[in-house]
Amino acid sequence: MKNYLEKLLNQENLTLQEMKDAATISFDDHITENELASFLTALSAKGETPEEIAGLVEVIRKQSSQTTSRLADVMDNCGTGGDGSHSFNISTTAAFVLAGAGVKVAKHGNRSISSKTGSADVLEHLGISLSFAKEHVEEILEENHIVFLYAPHVHPGMKRFMTVRKNLGIPTIFNLIGPLTNPVTLDTQLLGTYRRDMLPSLAEALNQLGRKRALVINGAGYMDEASLAGENHMTLLDKGNITSFTLHPSEVNLPVCPNEAIRGGDAKENAAILLDVLNGKPGPYYDTVLLNAGLGLFAQGTAASIEDGITKADESIQSGAAMEKLQRLIDYSSKISSEVI
């Protein structure tokens, strides 16, 4: 670890293999928390490269108890968090819309970290399991097109890193990579980040991780979701090619609304918002989900354009398909829970 730390302190980037080696060492019990803290701090001070991001992600995924590559055409639409917007659970709600439109979604997420309510908090409140086994994940994805993977459950080896991060109290590479560590091998991805400066780097990291297509977004107000408040910045990865562009909601016939209009609350409040949206209740919450689900369908390739994606997202909700995916996931959770008992 000392050699890698010295390189970082000298402002030298680590190669993909060096980062994989350093990350592998980091899981060794002989490495102290002080050494881990020094490594993460030096990496953050230098600035993380796509190779360093991809290298760490590969090792974390390898360490997971649920890594799988058996399923095809799976995507995730998770954001990094950390934007401080206190919005409702946008990507979680949009995930059911994507599934209702026929996309297989392995929704990776955690409890609340930077917001009042994380994806795990609201889904648990709705009756969805946080402890699906690997065989459950594969079965549910095939039959229902959406499953939830609770980060601490699928990455049990990450506990010591959480302690180090908490003690450091500063953003590190781990604030960027959460959505990338999904143990299910993904073909496509919609990735939200609060770091606008990292859009191209994250797109390149996704390329190195084997994504065929992905869209990395930073919303108006630096949200880690697409926003109705103004101009959204995006970087598209398509078969190795990376391009950047901006999108204003007016360009896709959606209204402009301030980010304050989509604030959320606790798990109970956010669950109610999610249900309202899937039941078709109009308003800023609904339109925000349409935008983000539409972008997800465009990222996945089901939609030929963002406008087409928004139309398909609306159909998913209005037809009841999105709500059906939620109800079936709740039913699966209940069934699995009764089998364990």
mmCIF file of C-alpha atoms in Angstrom:
data_model
loop_
_atom_site.group_PDB
_atom_site.id
_atom_site.type_symbol
_atom_site.label_atom_id
_atom_site.label_comp_id
_atom_site.label_asym_id
_atom_site.label_seq_id
_atom_site.Cartn_x
_atom_site.Cartn_y
_atom_site.Cartn_z
ATOM 1 C CA MET A 1 0.000 0.000 0.000
ATOM 2 C CA LYS A 2 2.885 2.368 0.767
ATOM 3 C CA ASN A 3 4.054 2.417 -2.867
ATOM 4 C CA TYR A 4 0.582 3.299 -4.149
ATOM 5 C CA LEU A 5 0.183 5.995 -1.502
ATOM 6 C CA GLU A 6 3.495 7.568 -2.499
ATOM 7 C CA LYS A 7 2.403 7.687 -6.146
ATOM 8 C CA LEU A 8 -0.820 9.445 -5.210
ATOM 9 C CA LEU A 9 0.996 11.931 -2.980
ATOM 10 C CA ASN A 10 3.231 12.696 -5.961
ATOM 11 C CA GLN A 11 0.093 13.436 -8.020
ATOM 12 C CA GLU A 12 0.626 10.314 -10.155
ATOM 13 C CA ASN A 13 -2.367 8.348 -11.414
ATOM 14 C CA LEU A 14 -2.650 4.641 -10.712
ATOM 15 C CA THR A 15 -3.160 2.278 -13.624
ATOM 16 C CA LEU A 16 -6.241 0.066 -13.718
ATOM 17 C CA GLN A 17 -4.189 -2.902 -12.488
ATOM 18 C CA GLU A 18 -2.477 -0.872 -9.756
ATOM 19 C CA MET A 19 -5.845 0.290 -8.474
ATOM 20 C CA LYS A 20 -7.162 -3.268 -8.504
ATOM 21 C CA ASP A 21 -4.103 -4.380 -6.536
ATOM 22 C CA ALA A 22 -4.467 -1.522 -4.049
ATOM 23 C CA ALA A 23 -8.191 -2.205 -3.628
ATOM 24 C CA THR A 24 -7.542 -5.917 -3.079
ATOM 25 C CA ILE A 25 -4.984 -5.049 -0.405
ATOM 26 C CA SER A 26 -7.529 -2.723 1.212
ATOM 27 C CA PHE A 27 -9.766 -5.689 2.004
ATOM 28 C CA ASP A 28 -6.913 -7.359 3.913
ATOM 29 C CA ASP A 29 -7.410 -7.236 7.675
ATOM 30 C CA HIS A 30 -3.719 -6.372 8.087
ATOM 31 C CA ILE A 31 -4.315 -2.936 6.553
ATOM 32 C CA THR A 32 -5.160 -0.457 9.299
ATOM 33 C CA GLU A 33 -7.972 2.066 9.184
ATOM 34 C CA ASN A 34 -5.349 4.845 9.259
ATOM 35 C CA GLU A 35 -3.737 3.424 6.106
ATOM 36 C CA LEU A 36 -7.113 3.230 4.382
ATOM 37 C CA ALA A 37 -7.922 6.797 5.396
ATOM 38 C CA SER A 38 -4.592 8.043 4.065
ATOM 39 C CA PHE A 39 -5.098 6.239 0.762
ATOM 40 C CA LEU A 40 -8.637 7.571 0.257
ATOM 41 C CA THR A 41 -7.602 11.113 1.216
ATOM 42 C CA ALA A 42 -4.616 11.117 -1.141
ATOM 43 C CA LEU A 43 -6.762 9.732 -3.972
ATOM 44 C CA SER A 44 -9.390 12.411 -3.426
ATOM 45 C CA ALA A 45 -6.807 15.206 -3.241
ATOM 46 C CA LYS A 46 -5.253 14.079 -6.537
ATOM 47 C CA GLY A 47 -8.574 13.545 -8.280
ATOM 48 C CA GLU A 48 -9.978 10.165 -9.314
ATOM 49 C CA THR A 49 -9.444 8.883 -12.864
ATOM 50 C CA PRO A 50 -11.719 6.509 -14.815
ATOM 51 C CA GLU A 51 -9.121 3.734 -14.399
ATOM 52 C CA GLU A 52 -9.009 4.205 -10.636
ATOM 53 C CA ILE A 53 -12.788 4.226 -10.392
ATOM 54 C CA ALA A 54 -13.152 1.113 -12.572
ATOM 55 C CA GLY A 55 -10.371 -0.719 -10.743
ATOM 56 C CA LEU A 56 -11.956 -0.227 -7.327
ATOM 57 C CA VAL A 57 -15.409 -1.138 -8.616
ATOM 58 C CA GLU A 58 -14.166 -4.386 -10.159
ATOM 59 C CA VAL A 59 -12.668 -5.503 -6.861
ATOM 60 C CA ILE A 60 -15.748 -4.553 -4.830
ATOM 61 C CA ARG A 61 -18.014 -6.447 -7.231
ATOM 62 C CA LYS A 62 -15.726 -9.472 -7.063
ATOM 63 C CA GLN A 63 -15.983 -9.414 -3.269
ATOM 64 C CA SER A 64 -19.783 -9.385 -3.356
ATOM 65 C CA SER A 65 -21.707 -12.500 -2.406
ATOM 66 C CA GLN A 66 -24.179 -11.924 -5.233
ATOM 67 C CA THR A 67 -22.111 -11.116 -8.311
ATOM 68 C CA THR A 68 -23.810 -12.604 -11.349
ATOM 69 C CA SER A 69 -23.437 -12.390 -15.116
ATOM 70 C CA ARG A 70 -26.131 -14.927 -16.019
ATOM 71 C CA LEU A 71 -28.804 -12.385 -16.933
ATOM 72 C CA ALA A 72 -28.859 -10.327 -20.113
ATOM 73 C CA ASP A 73 -30.136 -6.822 -20.897
ATOM 74 C CA VAL A 74 -30.250 -5.593 -17.280
ATOM 75 C CA MET A 75 -29.908 -1.936 -16.285
ATOM 76 C CA ASP A 76 -29.793 0.197 -13.133
ATOM 77 C CA ASN A 77 -30.891 3.802 -12.688
ATOM 78 C CA CYS A 78 -29.287 4.620 -9.358
ATOM 79 C CA GLY A 79 -27.783 7.983 -8.376
ATOM 80 C CA THR A 80 -24.785 8.630 -6.151
ATOM 81 C CA GLY A 81 -26.680 10.759 -3.647
ATOM 82 C CA GLY A 82 -24.890 13.611 -1.953
ATOM 83 C CA ASP A 83 -26.655 16.492 -3.698
ATOM 84 C CA GLY A 84 -28.323 17.789 -0.535
ATOM 85 C CA SER A 85 -31.600 18.460 -2.359
ATOM 86 C CA HIS A 86 -33.799 16.400 0.005
ATOM 87 C CA SER A 87 -35.896 15.369 -2.989
ATOM 88 C CA PHE A 88 -38.333 12.446 -2.964
ATOM 89 C CA ASN A 89 -37.102 9.061 -4.188
ATOM 90 C CA ILE A 90 -36.988 9.894 -7.877
ATOM 91 C CA SER A 91 -34.895 7.047 -9.268
ATOM 92 C CA THR A 92 -36.677 4.475 -7.095
ATOM 93 C CA THR A 93 -40.067 5.576 -8.431
ATOM 94 C CA ALA A 94 -38.714 5.751 -11.985
ATOM 95 C CA ALA A 95 -37.352 2.207 -11.675
ATOM 96 C CA PHE A 96 -40.886 0.785 -11.540
ATOM 97 C CA VAL A 97 -41.820 2.873 -14.561
ATOM 98 C CA LEU A 98 -38.857 1.425 -16.452
ATOM 99 C CA ALA A 99 -39.857 -2.100 -15.451
ATOM 100 C CA GLY A 100 -43.432 -1.408 -16.526
ATOM 101 C CA ALA A 101 -42.063 -0.421 -19.928
ATOM 102 C CA GLY A 102 -40.382 -3.809 -20.273
ATOM 103 C CA VAL A 103 -36.857 -3.073 -19.011
ATOM 104 C CA LYS A 104 -35.113 -5.388 -16.532
ATOM 105 C CA VAL A 105 -33.995 -3.217 -13.610
ATOM 106 C CA ALA A 106 -31.611 -4.388 -10.882
ATOM 107 C CA LYS A 107 -32.177 -1.450 -8.529
ATOM 108 C CA HIS A 108 -29.153 -0.966 -6.307
ATOM 109 C CA GLY A 109 -29.529 1.268 -3.264
ATOM 110 C CA ASN A 110 -29.057 2.032 0.400
ATOM 111 C CA ARG A 111 -30.663 3.704 3.357
ATOM 112 C CA SER A 112 -30.645 7.453 3.772
ATOM 113 C CA ILE A 113 -27.190 9.019 3.713
ATOM 114 C CA SER A 114 -27.512 12.577 2.420
ATOM 115 C CA SER A 115 -31.302 12.799 2.166
ATOM 116 C CA LYS A 116 -34.115 12.152 4.627
ATOM 117 C CA THR A 117 -35.095 8.869 2.997
ATOM 118 C CA GLY A 118 -33.010 6.444 0.944
ATOM 119 C CA SER A 119 -34.375 3.899 -1.514
ATOM 120 C CA ALA A 120 -34.112 1.123 1.072
ATOM 121 C CA ASP A 121 -36.087 3.144 3.621
ATOM 122 C CA VAL A 122 -39.050 3.797 1.341
ATOM 123 C CA LEU A 123 -39.124 0.303 -0.196
ATOM 124 C CA GLU A 124 -38.933 -1.338 3.216
ATOM 125 C CA HIS A 125 -41.878 0.819 4.302
ATOM 126 C CA LEU A 126 -43.817 -0.483 1.289
ATOM 127 C CA GLY A 127 -43.100 -4.078 2.295
ATOM 128 C CA ILE A 128 -40.212 -4.936 -0.028
ATOM 129 C CA SER A 129 -37.436 -7.199 1.241
ATOM 130 C CA LEU A 130 -33.904 -5.893 1.736
ATOM 131 C CA SER A 131 -32.392 -9.374 1.820
ATOM 132 C CA PHE A 132 -33.133 -11.117 -1.467
ATOM 133 C CA ALA A 133 -30.793 -14.085 -2.016
ATOM 134 C CA LYS A 134 -28.925 -14.438 -5.297
ATOM 135 C CA GLU A 135 -31.374 -17.034 -6.619
ATOM 136 C CA HIS A 136 -34.281 -14.731 -5.722
ATOM 137 C CA VAL A 137 -32.673 -11.843 -7.604
ATOM 138 C CA GLU A 138 -32.282 -13.889 -10.765
ATOM 139 C CA GLU A 139 -35.797 -15.370 -10.564
ATOM 140 C CA ILE A 140 -37.527 -12.065 -9.848
ATOM 141 C CA LEU A 141 -35.653 -10.208 -12.583
ATOM 142 C CA GLU A 142 -36.730 -12.782 -15.125
ATOM 143 C CA GLU A 143 -40.361 -12.871 -13.982
ATOM 144 C CA ASN A 144 -41.034 -9.321 -12.778
ATOM 145 C CA HIS A 145 -38.304 -7.246 -14.480
ATOM 146 C CA ILE A 146 -37.395 -5.421 -11.258
ATOM 147 C CA VAL A 147 -35.661 -6.364 -8.022
ATOM 148 C CA PHE A 148 -34.004 -4.401 -5.239
ATOM 149 C CA LEU A 149 -30.431 -5.007 -4.097
ATOM 150 C CA TYR A 150 -29.703 -3.497 -0.680
ATOM 151 C CA ALA A 151 -26.061 -2.412 -0.722
ATOM 152 C CA PRO A 152 -25.039 -3.587 2.801
ATOM 153 C CA HIS A 153 -26.669 -6.971 2.132
ATOM 154 C CA VAL A 154 -24.882 -7.588 -1.180
ATOM 155 C CA HIS A 155 -21.588 -6.021 -0.040
ATOM 156 C CA PRO A 156 -21.040 -7.306 3.514
ATOM 157 C CA GLY A 157 -17.276 -6.740 3.237
ATOM 158 C CA MET A 158 -17.681 -2.973 3.002
ATOM 159 C CA LYS A 159 -18.324 -2.377 6.714
ATOM 160 C CA ARG A 160 -14.777 -1.339 7.588
ATOM 161 C CA PHE A 161 -14.740 1.158 4.714
ATOM 162 C CA MET A 162 -17.925 2.733 6.071
ATOM 163 C CA THR A 163 -16.209 3.274 9.418
ATOM 164 C CA VAL A 164 -13.220 4.930 7.763
ATOM 165 C CA ARG A 165 -15.424 7.165 5.605
ATOM 166 C CA LYS A 166 -17.474 8.225 8.612
ATOM 167 C CA ASN A 167 -14.368 9.092 10.604
ATOM 168 C CA LEU A 168 -12.863 11.029 7.686
ATOM 169 C CA GLY A 169 -15.952 13.142 7.218
ATOM 170 C CA ILE A 170 -14.970 14.231 3.692
ATOM 171 C CA PRO A 171 -16.112 13.047 0.241
ATOM 172 C CA THR A 172 -14.014 10.210 -1.185
ATOM 173 C CA ILE A 173 -14.111 7.966 -4.235
ATOM 174 C CA PHE A 174 -16.854 6.000 -2.477
ATOM 175 C CA ASN A 175 -19.184 8.985 -2.922
ATOM 176 C CA LEU A 176 -18.873 8.417 -6.671
ATOM 177 C CA ILE A 177 -18.998 4.661 -7.124
ATOM 178 C CA GLY A 178 -22.047 3.344 -5.248
ATOM 179 C CA PRO A 179 -24.234 2.810 -8.342
ATOM 180 C CA LEU A 180 -21.315 1.256 -10.245
ATOM 181 C CA THR A 181 -20.858 -1.552 -7.702
ATOM 182 C CA ASN A 182 -24.144 -3.292 -8.522
ATOM 183 C CA PRO A 183 -23.295 -7.032 -8.301
ATOM 184 C CA VAL A 184 -25.563 -7.838 -11.245
ATOM 185 C CA THR A 185 -23.671 -7.407 -14.498
ATOM 186 C CA LEU A 186 -25.318 -4.505 -16.298
ATOM 187 C CA ASP A 187 -25.496 -3.874 -20.025
ATOM 188 C CA THR A 188 -26.839 -0.333 -19.659
ATOM 189 C CA GLN A 189 -27.098 2.285 -16.945
ATOM 190 C CA LEU A 190 -28.580 5.653 -16.021
ATOM 191 C CA LEU A 191 -26.204 7.167 -13.485
ATOM 192 C CA GLY A 192 -26.898 10.373 -11.603
ATOM 193 C CA THR A 193 -24.126 12.280 -9.855
ATOM 194 C CA TYR A 194 -23.816 15.497 -7.860
ATOM 195 C CA ARG A 195 -20.356 16.021 -9.448
ATOM 196 C CA ARG A 196 -20.878 17.819 -12.773
ATOM 197 C CA ASP A 197 -17.111 17.875 -13.327
ATOM 198 C CA MET A 198 -17.023 14.060 -13.271
ATOM 199 C CA LEU A 199 -19.542 13.328 -16.031
ATOM 200 C CA PRO A 200 -17.010 12.349 -18.748
ATOM 201 C CA SER A 201 -14.815 10.441 -16.259
ATOM 202 C CA LEU A 202 -17.739 8.407 -14.962
ATOM 203 C CA ALA A 203 -18.871 7.679 -18.526
ATOM 204 C CA GLU A 204 -15.381 6.408 -19.359
ATOM 205 C CA ALA A 205 -15.329 4.319 -16.170
ATOM 206 C CA LEU A 206 -18.630 2.757 -17.232
ATOM 207 C CA ASN A 207 -17.090 2.048 -20.622
ATOM 208 C CA GLN A 208 -14.164 0.275 -18.980
ATOM 209 C CA LEU A 209 -16.622 -1.703 -16.854
ATOM 210 C CA GLY A 210 -18.269 -3.041 -20.013
ATOM 211 C CA ARG A 211 -21.451 -1.003 -20.317
ATOM 212 C CA LYS A 212 -22.716 -1.020 -23.894
ATOM 213 C CA ARG A 213 -24.653 2.169 -23.348
ATOM 214 C CA ALA A 214 -25.079 4.578 -20.432
ATOM 215 C CA LEU A 215 -26.190 8.098 -19.616
ATOM 216 C CA VAL A 216 -24.540 10.052 -16.793
ATOM 217 C CA ILE A 217 -26.521 13.048 -15.600
ATOM 218 C CA ASN A 218 -26.180 16.073 -13.345
ATOM 219 C CA GLY A 219 -29.388 18.020 -12.994
ATOM 220 C CA ALA A 220 -30.183 21.683 -12.600
ATOM 221 C CA GLY A 221 -29.093 22.791 -9.141
ATOM 222 C CA TYR A 222 -26.427 20.067 -9.211
ATOM 223 C CA MET A 223 -28.927 17.316 -8.406
ATOM 224 C CA ASP A 224 -27.951 13.690 -8.949
ATOM 225 C CA GLU A 225 -31.178 13.294 -10.950
ATOM 226 C CA ALA A 226 -32.559 15.110 -13.963
ATOM 227 C CA SER A 227 -34.455 18.198 -12.820
ATOM 228 C CA LEU A 228 -37.311 20.346 -14.115
ATOM 229 C CA ALA A 229 -35.645 23.452 -12.642
ATOM 230 C CA GLY A 230 -33.509 24.242 -15.685
ATOM 231 C CA GLU A 231 -30.602 22.962 -17.752
ATOM 232 C CA ASN A 232 -29.458 19.382 -17.142
ATOM 233 C CA HIS A 233 -25.931 18.317 -18.074
ATOM 234 C CA MET A 234 -25.456 14.828 -19.527
ATOM 235 C CA THR A 235 -22.814 12.577 -21.005
ATOM 236 C CA LEU A 236 -23.823 9.647 -23.209
ATOM 237 C CA LEU A 237 -21.789 6.482 -23.655
ATOM 238 C CA ASP A 238 -22.789 4.512 -26.735
ATOM 239 C CA LYS A 239 -20.632 1.549 -27.782
ATOM 240 C CA GLY A 240 -17.439 3.240 -26.627
ATOM 241 C CA ASN A 241 -18.270 6.694 -27.990
ATOM 242 C CA ILE A 242 -18.727 9.478 -25.433
ATOM 243 C CA THR A 243 -20.621 12.715 -26.145
ATOM 244 C CA SER A 244 -21.903 15.470 -23.854
ATOM 245 C CA PHE A 245 -24.987 17.662 -24.168
ATOM 246 C CA THR A 246 -27.513 19.631 -22.145
ATOM 247 C CA LEU A 247 -31.282 19.275 -21.889
ATOM 248 C CA HIS A 248 -33.874 21.783 -20.702
ATOM 249 C CA PRO A 249 -37.327 20.410 -19.767
ATOM 250 C CA SER A 250 -38.975 22.759 -22.256
ATOM 251 C CA GLU A 251 -37.136 20.926 -25.048
ATOM 252 C CA VAL A 252 -39.157 17.792 -24.268
ATOM 253 C CA ASN A 253 -42.466 19.564 -23.562
ATOM 254 C CA LEU A 254 -42.237 19.357 -19.782
ATOM 255 C CA PRO A 255 -42.942 22.272 -17.424
ATOM 256 C CA VAL A 256 -40.261 24.169 -15.514
ATOM 257 C CA CYS A 257 -40.541 23.717 -11.749
ATOM 258 C CA PRO A 258 -38.146 24.653 -8.913
ATOM 259 C CA ASN A 259 -36.369 21.855 -7.082
ATOM 260 C CA GLU A 260 -38.209 22.904 -3.923
ATOM 261 C CA ALA A 261 -41.406 21.568 -5.543
ATOM 262 C CA ILE A 262 -40.102 17.991 -5.416
ATOM 263 C CA ARG A 263 -38.864 17.840 -1.845
ATOM 264 C CA GLY A 264 -39.593 14.642 0.027
ATOM 265 C CA GLY A 265 -39.963 13.678 3.663
ATOM 266 C CA ASP A 266 -39.657 10.555 5.767
ATOM 267 C CA ALA A 267 -40.216 7.014 4.508
ATOM 268 C CA LYS A 268 -43.989 7.220 4.983
ATOM 269 C CA GLU A 269 -44.262 10.524 3.091
ATOM 270 C CA ASN A 270 -42.022 9.395 0.261
ATOM 271 C CA ALA A 271 -43.879 6.098 -0.073
ATOM 272 C CA ALA A 272 -47.102 8.086 -0.458
ATOM 273 C CA ILE A 273 -45.500 10.235 -3.163
ATOM 274 C CA LEU A 274 -44.267 7.129 -4.988
ATOM 275 C CA LEU A 275 -47.748 5.600 -4.903
ATOM 276 C CA ASP A 276 -49.336 8.852 -6.074
ATOM 277 C CA VAL A 277 -47.010 8.970 -9.074
ATOM 278 C CA LEU A 278 -47.578 5.338 -10.020
ATOM 279 C CA ASN A 279 -51.307 5.962 -9.703
ATOM 280 C CA GLY A 280 -50.959 8.800 -12.222
ATOM 281 C CA LYS A 281 -51.464 11.835 -9.982
ATOM 282 C CA PRO A 282 -50.340 14.879 -12.015
ATOM 283 C CA GLY A 283 -47.872 17.467 -10.744
ATOM 284 C CA PRO A 284 -44.140 18.151 -10.358
ATOM 285 C CA TYR A 285 -43.449 14.716 -8.836
ATOM 286 C CA TYR A 286 -45.095 12.989 -11.787
ATOM 287 C CA ASP A 287 -43.350 15.133 -14.400
ATOM 288 C CA THR A 288 -39.969 14.649 -12.723
ATOM 289 C CA VAL A 289 -40.422 10.877 -12.840
ATOM 290 C CA LEU A 290 -41.471 11.081 -16.493
ATOM 291 C CA LEU A 291 -38.257 12.957 -17.302
ATOM 292 C CA ASN A 292 -35.996 10.552 -15.426
ATOM 293 C CA ALA A 293 -37.762 7.398 -16.615
ATOM 294 C CA GLY A 294 -37.722 8.767 -20.156
ATOM 295 C CA LEU A 295 -33.976 9.308 -19.881
ATOM 296 C CA GLY A 296 -33.623 5.774 -18.546
ATOM 297 C CA LEU A 297 -35.465 4.311 -21.517
ATOM 298 C CA PHE A 298 -33.287 6.388 -23.835
ATOM 299 C CA ALA A 299 -30.135 5.239 -22.010
ATOM 300 C CA GLN A 300 -31.248 1.620 -22.260
ATOM 301 C CA GLY A 301 -32.035 1.918 -25.964
ATOM 302 C CA THR A 302 -35.723 1.011 -25.715
ATOM 303 C CA ALA A 303 -36.560 4.573 -26.751
ATOM 304 C CA ALA A 304 -35.146 6.116 -29.921
ATOM 305 C CA SER A 305 -35.154 9.578 -28.346
ATOM 306 C CA ILE A 306 -35.702 11.215 -24.975
ATOM 307 C CA GLU A 307 -39.138 12.410 -26.124
ATOM 308 C CA ASP A 308 -40.020 8.846 -27.117
ATOM 309 C CA GLY A 309 -38.804 7.672 -23.713
ATOM 310 C CA ILE A 310 -41.065 10.146 -21.922
ATOM 311 C CA THR A 311 -44.048 8.960 -23.987
ATOM 312 C CA LYS A 312 -43.286 5.321 -23.126
ATOM 313 C CA ALA A 313 -42.816 6.230 -19.454
ATOM 314 C CA ASP A 314 -46.236 7.885 -19.404
ATOM 315 C CA GLU A 315 -47.776 4.789 -21.001
ATOM 316 C CA SER A 316 -46.127 2.573 -18.364
ATOM 317 C CA ILE A 317 -47.837 4.538 -15.597
ATOM 318 C CA GLN A 318 -51.212 5.163 -17.243
ATOM 319 C CA SER A 319 -51.603 1.503 -18.235
ATOM 320 C CA GLY A 320 -51.027 0.358 -14.652
ATOM 321 C CA ALA A 321 -47.946 -1.658 -15.655
ATOM 322 C CA ALA A 322 -45.575 0.269 -13.349
ATOM 323 C CA MET A 323 -47.870 -0.189 -10.337
ATOM 324 C CA GLU A 324 -48.205 -3.889 -11.153
ATOM 325 C CA LYS A 325 -44.411 -4.290 -10.984
ATOM 326 C CA LEU A 326 -44.395 -2.712 -7.521
ATOM 327 C CA GLN A 327 -47.221 -4.904 -6.258
ATOM 328 C CA ARG A 328 -45.612 -8.073 -7.579
ATOM 329 C CA LEU A 329 -42.314 -7.193 -5.874
ATOM 330 C CA ILE A 330 -44.202 -6.674 -2.613
ATOM 331 C CA ASP A 331 -45.899 -10.058 -3.127
ATOM 332 C CA TYR A 332 -42.536 -11.751 -3.823
ATOM 333 C CA SER A 333 -41.140 -10.248 -0.630
ATOM 334 C CA SER A 334 -44.081 -11.537 1.384
ATOM 335 C CA LYS A 335 -43.783 -14.988 -0.143
ATOM 336 C CA ILE A 336 -40.043 -15.232 0.525
ATOM 337 C CA SER A 337 -40.509 -13.983 4.078
ATOM 338 C CA SER A 338 -43.121 -16.651 4.804
ATOM 339 C CA GLU A 339 -40.855 -19.376 3.350
ATOM 340 C CA VAL A 340 -38.047 -18.349 5.727
ATOM 341 C CA ILE A 341 -40.417 -18.499 8.696
#
